Amino acid sequence: MGKIVKPKFGENITTIGTNIASLFFVWDTLRRYFPHQLKITIEQLLFKAIQRLPFFKKCSDKILGLFSPYAQIRFREIEEYRYNYAYKAIKTYLGAKVNSEVKSLKGNQVKESTPLDFKRDDDKIEEEFEGVKIWWELLKFADGKKMCRLTFHRSDWSVVTGSYLRYVVEEGKSIEARKKKVRLCMNNPSLNWKISMKNLWTSIEFEHPATFETMAMDPKKKDEILSDLLAFRDGKEYYNKIGKAWKRGYLLYGPPGTGKSTLIAAMANLLNYSIFDLELTSVENNWELKRLLIATASKSIIVIEDIDCSLDLTGERKGKDASNSEIKGEKKKDNAVTLSGLLNFIDGIWSACGQERILVFTTNHVGKLDEALIRRGRMDMHIELSYCTFNAFKILAKNYLNLDSHILFGKIESLLEETKITPADVAENLMVKDRESEVDGALKGLIRALEQMKLSQKAKADEQQKENISQI
């Protein structure tokens, strides 16, 4: 019986190497006749087949890397628990590459009045940049994760990782800026949060028509606010020069109905910034507040409306009040949002985690707020929105009645000087169904409302005066 001679380990390596070399030689000959994307697909299948060989299970990546002429770069949507803005820019860039040669498109019309918007709907995209062939794949996995995968020849490494990717990201951001829609975002309760930072906020398209042109406000104050906003928007180099985070705070205060929310809408439409409406009462603690801040986008307006009603942020922790609460069975949370946490949110270290942000507080009672919360440097600009002036009325008359002047304007001007009425109340009186026949009626109705309000306010003032005298 003949003796079986086992081949030596070195001979095995030589044989396997020769076979692989022969296989790649044949493939290199045939690949000239295949389209580029098909060549990559076949090569990937070839490499996967080789990886199944027992010899390559442990060291397949290193060995196959010696044979593969291609390299890959992956851009995941979520990278290290944070949203990858490069992924967003790349996906926007690839989706916008629409021409007659594209076989699969998807159309969208967000409003009836807007034209159709077309985007590519294919998962594999091939393009050429400065003579370099590049292939993209848009991948979505079973667990919901998304990724853009770039494949290119190793010899083109410097071009792809240098000028090409820089061009793609910048072009994608430019397309996003041109097509950007202002959005209104609200924070979700922390019970709904998942690992993805995208679940902290819910958003809808913001469609408020307010502009600075239609704002019923004193023209001088309006110009001051407008100039400040534009200087902030164009101030990137200035903020870098002075070493300060690119953010600004605005405190809007005044009676209800004086236009605080409308001003915020006009700011968003002017700057094309999205609004993040932060509801403090749904935030459990300072840690959650920081997470919400990190998840806001740059070029945004973070709004806390009626901040005096949101939480106890006066800075004064009165023992008597706390005792009364305990007697009534009202226990204060041990781990709640605090004044210190909100101050860090405004201008602490974490507030510099994003750029080009505006923070807006609104209140009807500015005297209730702690001085540390609204000092200059935190709330850089204090804007009082008060009762309707004649200049503000003329803007409302133009908006609602298309009037620049009228014989009744003189009477209205004198009444406005003696009466406290909000722009919202004036607007309510100017709203008419038929502008042609009811203009005079609307103005006369406003005059009647002003006269009644004048009498009512005078009666209250006289009563208050009598009460003050009786207390002396």
Coordinates of C-alpha atoms in Angstrom, one line a residue:
M1 CA 0.0 0.0 0.0
G2 CA 1.5 3.3 -1.1
K3 CA 2.4 5.9 1.3
I4 CA 0.4 9.2 1.1
V5 CA 2.7 12.1 1.1
K6 CA 1.0 15.4 2.4
P7 CA 2.1 18.5 0.7
K8 CA 4.2 20.8 2.8
F9 CA 2.7 24.1 4.2
G10 CA 5.0 26.2 2.0
E11 CA 3.9 24.2 -1.1
N12 CA 0.2 25.0 -0.1
I13 CA 1.0 28.7 0.1
T14 CA 2.7 28.6 -3.3
T15 CA -0.2 26.7 -4.9
I16 CA -2.8 29.0 -3.5
G17 CA -0.8 32.1 -4.4
T18 CA -0.3 30.8 -8.0
N19 CA -4.1 30.1 -8.3
I20 CA -5.1 33.5 -7.0
A21 CA -2.6 35.2 -9.3
S22 CA -3.9 33.2 -12.3
L23 CA -7.5 34.1 -11.3
F24 CA -6.7 37.8 -11.1
F25 CA -4.8 37.7 -14.4
V26 CA -7.8 36.2 -16.1
W27 CA -10.1 38.7 -14.5
D28 CA -7.8 41.6 -15.4
T29 CA -8.1 40.5 -19.0
L30 CA -11.9 40.2 -19.0
R31 CA -12.6 43.3 -17.0
R32 CA -11.7 45.5 -19.9
Y33 CA -15.0 44.5 -21.6
F34 CA -17.3 45.1 -18.6
P35 CA -18.9 48.4 -17.6
H36 CA -17.3 50.0 -14.6
Q37 CA -20.1 49.5 -12.1
L38 CA -20.5 45.9 -13.2
K39 CA -16.8 45.3 -12.8
I40 CA -16.9 46.5 -9.2
T41 CA -19.9 44.2 -8.4
I42 CA -18.2 41.2 -9.9
E43 CA -15.0 42.0 -8.0
Q44 CA -16.9 42.2 -4.8
L45 CA -18.5 38.8 -5.4
L46 CA -15.0 37.4 -6.3
F47 CA -13.5 38.7 -3.1
K48 CA -16.4 37.4 -1.0
A49 CA -15.9 33.9 -2.6
I50 CA -12.2 34.0 -1.7
Q51 CA -13.0 35.1 1.8
R52 CA -15.0 31.9 2.3
L53 CA -11.8 29.8 1.9
P54 CA -10.7 28.5 5.3
F55 CA -7.2 29.8 4.8
F56 CA -8.5 33.4 4.4
K57 CA -11.0 33.6 7.3
K58 CA -8.6 35.2 9.7
C59 CA -6.5 37.3 7.5
S60 CA -8.6 37.8 4.4
D61 CA -8.9 41.6 4.6
K62 CA -5.1 42.1 4.7
I63 CA -4.4 39.7 1.9
L64 CA -7.2 40.8 -0.3
G65 CA -6.2 44.4 0.2
L66 CA -3.0 43.5 -1.6
F67 CA -4.9 42.4 -4.7
S68 CA -7.9 44.8 -4.8
P69 CA -7.1 47.9 -6.9
Y70 CA -10.1 49.8 -5.2
A71 CA -10.6 51.6 -2.0
Q72 CA -13.8 52.6 -0.2
I73 CA -15.0 55.4 2.1
R74 CA -18.2 55.0 4.1
F75 CA -20.3 57.9 5.3
R76 CA -22.8 56.8 7.9
E77 CA -25.9 58.9 8.7
I78 CA -25.2 58.5 12.5
E79 CA -21.5 58.4 13.5
E80 CA -20.6 57.9 17.1
Y81 CA -24.2 58.7 18.2
R82 CA -24.2 62.1 16.4
Y83 CA -25.7 63.1 13.1
N84 CA -23.2 63.1 10.3
Y85 CA -23.7 66.3 8.3
A86 CA -21.3 65.1 5.6
Y87 CA -23.8 62.3 4.9
K88 CA -26.6 64.8 4.5
A89 CA -24.6 67.0 2.1
I90 CA -23.5 64.0 0.0
K91 CA -27.0 62.6 -0.2
T92 CA -28.3 66.0 -1.3
Y93 CA -25.6 66.3 -3.9
L94 CA -26.2 62.8 -5.4
G95 CA -30.0 63.3 -5.4
A96 CA -29.7 66.6 -7.3
K97 CA -27.7 65.0 -10.2
V98 CA -30.7 64.8 -12.5
N99 CA -30.4 64.7 -16.3
S100 CA -31.9 62.9 -19.3
E101 CA -29.6 59.9 -18.8
V102 CA -31.0 59.1 -15.4
K103 CA -33.5 56.2 -15.6
S104 CA -35.1 56.4 -12.2
L105 CA -36.5 59.6 -10.7
K106 CA -38.9 60.5 -7.9
G107 CA -41.1 63.6 -8.0
N108 CA -42.4 65.7 -5.1
Q109 CA -44.6 68.7 -4.7
V110 CA -44.7 70.0 -1.2
K111 CA -47.4 72.6 -1.9
E112 CA -50.0 73.0 -4.6
S113 CA -48.5 76.4 -5.7
T114 CA -44.9 75.1 -6.0
P115 CA -43.4 73.3 -9.1
L116 CA -42.5 69.6 -9.1
D117 CA -39.1 68.7 -7.6
F118 CA -37.2 65.8 -9.1
K119 CA -34.5 63.7 -7.4
R120 CA -32.6 60.6 -8.4
D121 CA -34.1 57.4 -7.1
D122 CA -31.3 54.9 -7.9
D123 CA -29.1 53.3 -5.4
K124 CA -25.9 53.2 -7.5
I125 CA -24.5 56.3 -9.1
E126 CA -21.4 56.6 -11.3
E127 CA -19.7 59.9 -12.2
E128 CA -16.4 61.3 -13.4
F129 CA -14.4 64.1 -11.8
E130 CA -11.3 65.5 -13.4
G131 CA -10.9 62.3 -15.4
V132 CA -11.3 60.1 -12.2
K133 CA -14.1 57.4 -12.2
I134 CA -16.1 57.3 -9.0
W135 CA -19.0 55.1 -7.9
W136 CA -21.5 55.7 -5.1
E137 CA -23.9 53.4 -3.4
L138 CA -26.8 54.5 -1.2
L139 CA -27.4 51.7 1.4
K140 CA -30.1 51.2 3.9
F141 CA -29.9 48.3 6.4
A142 CA -32.5 46.2 8.1
D143 CA -32.0 48.1 11.4
G144 CA -32.8 51.4 9.7
K145 CA -29.2 52.6 9.5
K146 CA -28.2 54.5 6.3
M147 CA -24.9 54.9 4.6
C148 CA -23.3 56.4 1.5
R149 CA -20.4 54.2 0.2
L150 CA -17.8 55.7 -2.1
T151 CA -15.6 53.4 -4.3
F152 CA -12.6 54.5 -6.4
H153 CA -9.3 53.3 -7.7
R154 CA -6.4 53.5 -5.3
S155 CA -4.3 55.5 -7.7
D156 CA -6.9 58.3 -7.5
W157 CA -6.7 58.6 -3.7
S158 CA -5.3 62.1 -3.5
V159 CA -7.9 63.5 -6.0
V160 CA -10.9 61.8 -4.3
T161 CA -10.0 62.5 -0.7
G162 CA -8.9 66.1 -1.6
S163 CA -10.6 68.2 -4.2
Y164 CA -13.5 65.8 -5.1
L165 CA -15.0 65.2 -1.6
R166 CA -14.5 68.8 -0.7
Y167 CA -16.4 69.8 -3.9
V168 CA -19.2 67.3 -3.2
V169 CA -19.8 68.4 0.4
E170 CA -19.7 72.1 -0.4
E171 CA -22.0 71.7 -3.4
G172 CA -24.4 69.6 -1.3
K173 CA -24.5 72.3 1.4
S174 CA -25.1 74.9 -1.3
I175 CA -28.0 73.0 -2.7
E176 CA -29.4 72.6 0.8
A177 CA -29.1 76.3 1.4
R178 CA -30.9 77.1 -1.8
K179 CA -33.7 74.7 -1.1
K180 CA -33.9 75.1 2.6
K181 CA -37.3 75.5 4.1
V182 CA -37.8 77.2 7.5
R183 CA -39.0 74.6 10.0
L184 CA -40.7 74.8 13.3
C185 CA -39.4 72.3 15.8
M186 CA -40.6 71.2 19.2
N187 CA -38.8 69.1 21.8
N188 CA -40.1 65.6 22.4
P189 CA -40.5 64.2 26.0
S190 CA -37.4 62.2 27.0
L191 CA -39.5 59.0 27.2
N192 CA -39.6 59.1 23.4
W193 CA -35.9 59.6 22.9
K194 CA -33.8 56.9 21.3
I195 CA -30.1 56.6 20.6
S196 CA -30.5 58.7 17.5
M197 CA -30.1 62.4 18.2
K198 CA -32.8 63.0 15.5
N199 CA -35.6 61.9 17.9
L200 CA -35.2 64.7 20.3
W201 CA -37.1 67.2 18.1
T202 CA -40.2 66.9 15.9
S203 CA -40.6 69.4 13.1
I204 CA -43.0 70.7 10.5
E205 CA -42.6 73.2 7.7
F206 CA -43.0 76.8 9.0
E207 CA -45.4 78.8 6.9
H208 CA -46.0 82.0 8.9
P209 CA -46.1 85.0 6.5
A210 CA -44.8 87.6 8.9
T211 CA -42.1 89.9 7.6
F212 CA -40.5 93.1 8.9
E213 CA -42.3 95.0 6.2
T214 CA -45.7 93.9 7.7
M215 CA -44.7 94.2 11.4
A216 CA -46.7 96.8 13.2
M217 CA -43.8 98.5 15.0
D218 CA -42.2 101.9 15.4
P219 CA -40.0 102.2 12.2
K220 CA -37.0 103.4 14.2
K221 CA -37.1 100.4 16.5
K222 CA -37.7 98.1 13.6
D223 CA -34.7 99.4 11.7
E224 CA -32.6 98.9 14.8
I225 CA -33.6 95.3 15.2
L226 CA -33.2 94.6 11.5
S227 CA -29.7 96.0 11.4
D228 CA -28.7 94.0 14.5
L229 CA -30.0 90.8 12.9
L230 CA -28.2 91.3 9.6
A231 CA -24.9 92.2 11.4
F232 CA -25.2 89.0 13.3
R233 CA -25.9 86.9 10.2
D234 CA -22.8 88.3 8.4
G235 CA -20.6 88.4 11.5
K236 CA -18.8 85.1 11.3
E237 CA -15.3 86.7 10.9
Y238 CA -16.0 89.2 13.6
Y239 CA -17.0 86.6 16.2
N240 CA -14.0 84.5 15.3
K241 CA -11.8 87.6 15.7
I242 CA -13.1 88.5 19.2
G243 CA -13.0 84.8 20.3
K244 CA -16.7 84.6 21.1
A245 CA -19.3 81.9 20.2
W246 CA -21.4 82.9 17.2
K247 CA -24.7 83.4 19.0
R248 CA -26.9 86.2 20.1
G249 CA -29.7 86.6 22.7
Y250 CA -32.9 88.7 22.4
L251 CA -35.3 89.4 25.3
L252 CA -38.8 90.3 24.0
Y253 CA -41.1 91.7 26.7
G254 CA -44.4 93.5 26.8
P255 CA -48.1 93.0 27.3
P256 CA -49.9 90.1 25.5
G257 CA -50.9 90.9 21.9
T258 CA -48.0 93.3 21.2
G259 CA -46.4 91.1 18.6
K260 CA -43.7 89.0 20.3
S261 CA -44.4 85.8 18.5
T262 CA -44.9 87.7 15.2
L263 CA -41.5 89.3 15.6
I264 CA -39.9 85.8 16.0
A265 CA -41.6 84.6 12.8
A266 CA -40.3 87.7 11.0
M267 CA -36.8 87.0 12.2
A268 CA -37.0 83.4 11.0
N269 CA -38.3 84.4 7.6
L270 CA -35.6 87.2 7.2
L271 CA -32.7 85.0 8.1
N272 CA -34.1 81.7 6.8
Y273 CA -33.4 80.1 10.2
S274 CA -35.5 77.3 11.6
I275 CA -37.3 77.8 15.0
F276 CA -36.7 75.4 17.9
D277 CA -39.5 76.0 20.3
L278 CA -38.2 74.8 23.7
E279 CA -40.9 73.7 26.2
L280 CA -39.0 73.8 29.5
T281 CA -41.8 72.1 31.4
S282 CA -41.3 68.8 29.5
V283 CA -37.5 68.8 30.2
E284 CA -36.7 66.6 33.2
N285 CA -33.2 67.9 34.2
N286 CA -30.2 69.9 33.2
W287 CA -28.6 66.9 31.4
E288 CA -31.6 66.7 29.1
L289 CA -31.4 70.4 28.4
K290 CA -27.9 70.0 27.2
R291 CA -28.8 67.1 24.9
L292 CA -31.6 69.2 23.4
L293 CA -29.1 72.0 22.8
I294 CA -26.6 69.7 21.1
A295 CA -29.3 68.4 18.8
T296 CA -30.3 71.8 17.5
A297 CA -29.0 72.8 14.1
S298 CA -26.8 75.8 13.3
K299 CA -28.6 78.7 11.7
S300 CA -31.5 78.4 14.1
I301 CA -33.6 80.4 16.6
I302 CA -34.1 78.7 19.9
V303 CA -37.2 80.1 21.6
I304 CA -38.4 79.9 25.2
E305 CA -41.8 81.7 25.3
D306 CA -43.3 83.0 28.5
I307 CA -40.2 82.1 30.4
D308 CA -41.6 83.6 33.6
C309 CA -44.4 81.0 33.5
S310 CA -42.2 78.0 32.4
L311 CA -40.3 77.3 35.6
D312 CA -39.3 78.9 38.9
L313 CA -36.3 80.8 37.5
T314 CA -36.3 83.9 39.7
G315 CA -33.1 82.7 41.4
E316 CA -34.6 83.2 44.8
R317 CA -35.3 79.9 46.6
K318 CA -37.6 81.1 49.4
G319 CA -37.8 78.7 52.3
K320 CA -41.3 79.8 53.1
D321 CA -42.7 79.0 49.7
A322 CA -40.9 75.7 49.8
S323 CA -42.4 74.9 53.2
N324 CA -45.9 75.8 52.0
S325 CA -45.5 73.5 49.0
E326 CA -44.5 70.6 51.2
I327 CA -47.5 71.2 53.4
K328 CA -49.7 71.0 50.4
G329 CA -48.1 67.8 49.3
E330 CA -46.3 69.4 46.4
K331 CA -42.8 67.9 46.3
K332 CA -40.3 69.6 44.1
K333 CA -38.2 67.4 41.8
D334 CA -34.7 66.8 43.1
N335 CA -33.3 66.6 39.6
A336 CA -35.1 69.3 37.7
V337 CA -34.0 72.1 35.4
T338 CA -32.4 74.8 37.5
L339 CA -31.5 78.4 36.9
S340 CA -27.9 77.4 36.9
G341 CA -28.6 74.8 34.2
L342 CA -30.4 77.3 32.1
L343 CA -27.6 79.9 32.4
N344 CA -25.1 77.2 31.2
F345 CA -27.5 76.5 28.4
I346 CA -27.4 80.1 27.3
D347 CA -23.7 81.0 27.5
G348 CA -21.8 78.1 29.2
I349 CA -19.3 75.8 27.5
W350 CA -22.0 73.7 25.9
S351 CA -23.6 76.7 24.3
A352 CA -20.6 76.9 21.9
C353 CA -21.2 73.4 20.5
G354 CA -22.9 75.0 17.4
Q355 CA -22.7 78.1 15.4
E356 CA -25.0 80.9 14.2
R357 CA -27.7 80.5 16.8
I358 CA -30.1 83.0 18.2
L359 CA -31.7 82.6 21.6
V360 CA -35.0 84.4 22.2
F361 CA -36.9 84.7 25.5
T362 CA -40.4 86.2 25.7
T363 CA -42.2 87.4 28.8
N364 CA -45.2 89.5 29.8
H365 CA -43.6 90.3 33.2
V366 CA -39.9 91.1 32.8
G367 CA -39.7 92.1 36.5
K368 CA -40.3 88.5 37.6
L369 CA -37.0 87.3 35.9
D370 CA -33.7 87.0 37.7
E371 CA -31.2 89.6 36.7
A372 CA -28.6 87.0 36.0
L373 CA -30.8 85.5 33.4
I374 CA -31.4 88.6 31.3
R375 CA -28.2 90.6 31.8
R376 CA -26.3 92.0 28.8
G377 CA -24.1 89.4 27.3
R378 CA -26.8 86.7 27.8
M379 CA -29.7 88.6 26.4
D380 CA -27.7 91.0 24.2
M381 CA -30.7 93.1 23.1
H382 CA -33.8 93.9 25.2
I383 CA -36.8 94.7 23.0
E384 CA -39.9 96.2 24.5
L385 CA -43.0 95.6 22.5
S386 CA -45.7 98.0 23.8
Y387 CA -49.0 99.3 22.8
C388 CA -50.0 100.4 19.3
T389 CA -48.6 103.8 18.1
F390 CA -49.9 105.8 15.2
N391 CA -46.9 104.7 13.1
A392 CA -47.7 101.1 13.9
F393 CA -51.4 101.7 13.1
K394 CA -50.5 103.1 9.6
I395 CA -48.7 99.8 8.8
L396 CA -51.7 97.8 9.9
A397 CA -54.0 100.0 7.8
K398 CA -51.8 99.4 4.8
N399 CA -51.7 95.6 5.5
Y400 CA -55.5 95.2 6.2
L401 CA -57.1 98.0 4.2
N402 CA -54.5 99.0 1.6
L403 CA -54.7 102.5 2.9
D404 CA -51.9 105.1 3.0
S405 CA -54.1 107.9 4.3
H406 CA -57.7 108.6 5.2
I407 CA -59.8 111.5 6.6
L408 CA -60.3 109.5 9.9
F409 CA -56.6 109.0 10.5
G410 CA -56.4 112.3 12.5
K411 CA -59.1 111.2 14.9
I412 CA -57.4 107.8 15.3
E413 CA -54.0 109.4 16.0
S414 CA -55.3 111.5 18.8
L415 CA -57.1 108.6 20.4
L416 CA -54.0 106.3 20.2
E417 CA -52.0 108.9 22.1
E418 CA -54.5 108.8 25.0
T419 CA -55.4 105.0 24.9
K420 CA -53.5 101.8 25.5
I421 CA -54.5 99.3 22.9
T422 CA -52.4 96.4 21.5
P423 CA -51.6 96.0 17.8
A424 CA -53.6 92.7 17.9
D425 CA -56.7 94.5 19.1
V426 CA -56.3 97.2 16.4
A427 CA -55.8 94.5 13.7
E428 CA -59.0 92.7 14.9
N429 CA -61.0 95.9 14.3
L430 CA -59.5 96.4 10.8
M431 CA -60.3 92.9 9.5
V432 CA -63.1 93.3 7.0
K433 CA -64.6 91.0 4.5
D434 CA -65.1 93.6 1.7
R435 CA -62.4 96.2 1.5
E436 CA -64.2 98.3 -1.1
S437 CA -67.4 99.0 0.9
E438 CA -66.3 98.4 4.5
V439 CA -63.1 100.6 4.8
D440 CA -65.0 103.5 6.4
G441 CA -66.9 101.1 8.6
A442 CA -63.7 99.4 9.8
L443 CA -62.1 102.7 10.7
K444 CA -65.2 104.0 12.5
G445 CA -65.5 100.7 14.4
L446 CA -61.9 101.1 15.5
I447 CA -62.7 104.7 16.7
R448 CA -65.6 103.4 18.7
A449 CA -63.4 100.7 20.3
L450 CA -60.8 103.3 21.1
E451 CA -63.3 105.6 22.7
Q452 CA -64.8 102.9 24.8
M453 CA -61.3 101.7 25.9
K454 CA -60.4 105.3 26.7
L455 CA -63.4 105.6 29.1
S456 CA -62.7 102.3 30.7
Q457 CA -59.1 103.0 31.3
K458 CA -59.9 106.5 32.7
A459 CA -62.4 104.9 35.1
K460 CA -59.8 102.4 36.3
A461 CA -57.2 105.1 36.7
D462 CA -59.6 107.2 38.8
E463 CA -60.5 104.3 41.0
Q464 CA -56.9 103.4 41.5
Q465 CA -56.2 107.1 42.4
K466 CA -59.0 107.1 45.0
E467 CA -57.6 103.8 46.5
N468 CA -54.1 105.3 46.8
I469 CA -55.4 108.4 48.5
S470 CA -57.5 106.4 51.0
Q471 CA -54.3 104.4 52.0
I472 CA -52.4 107.5 52.8

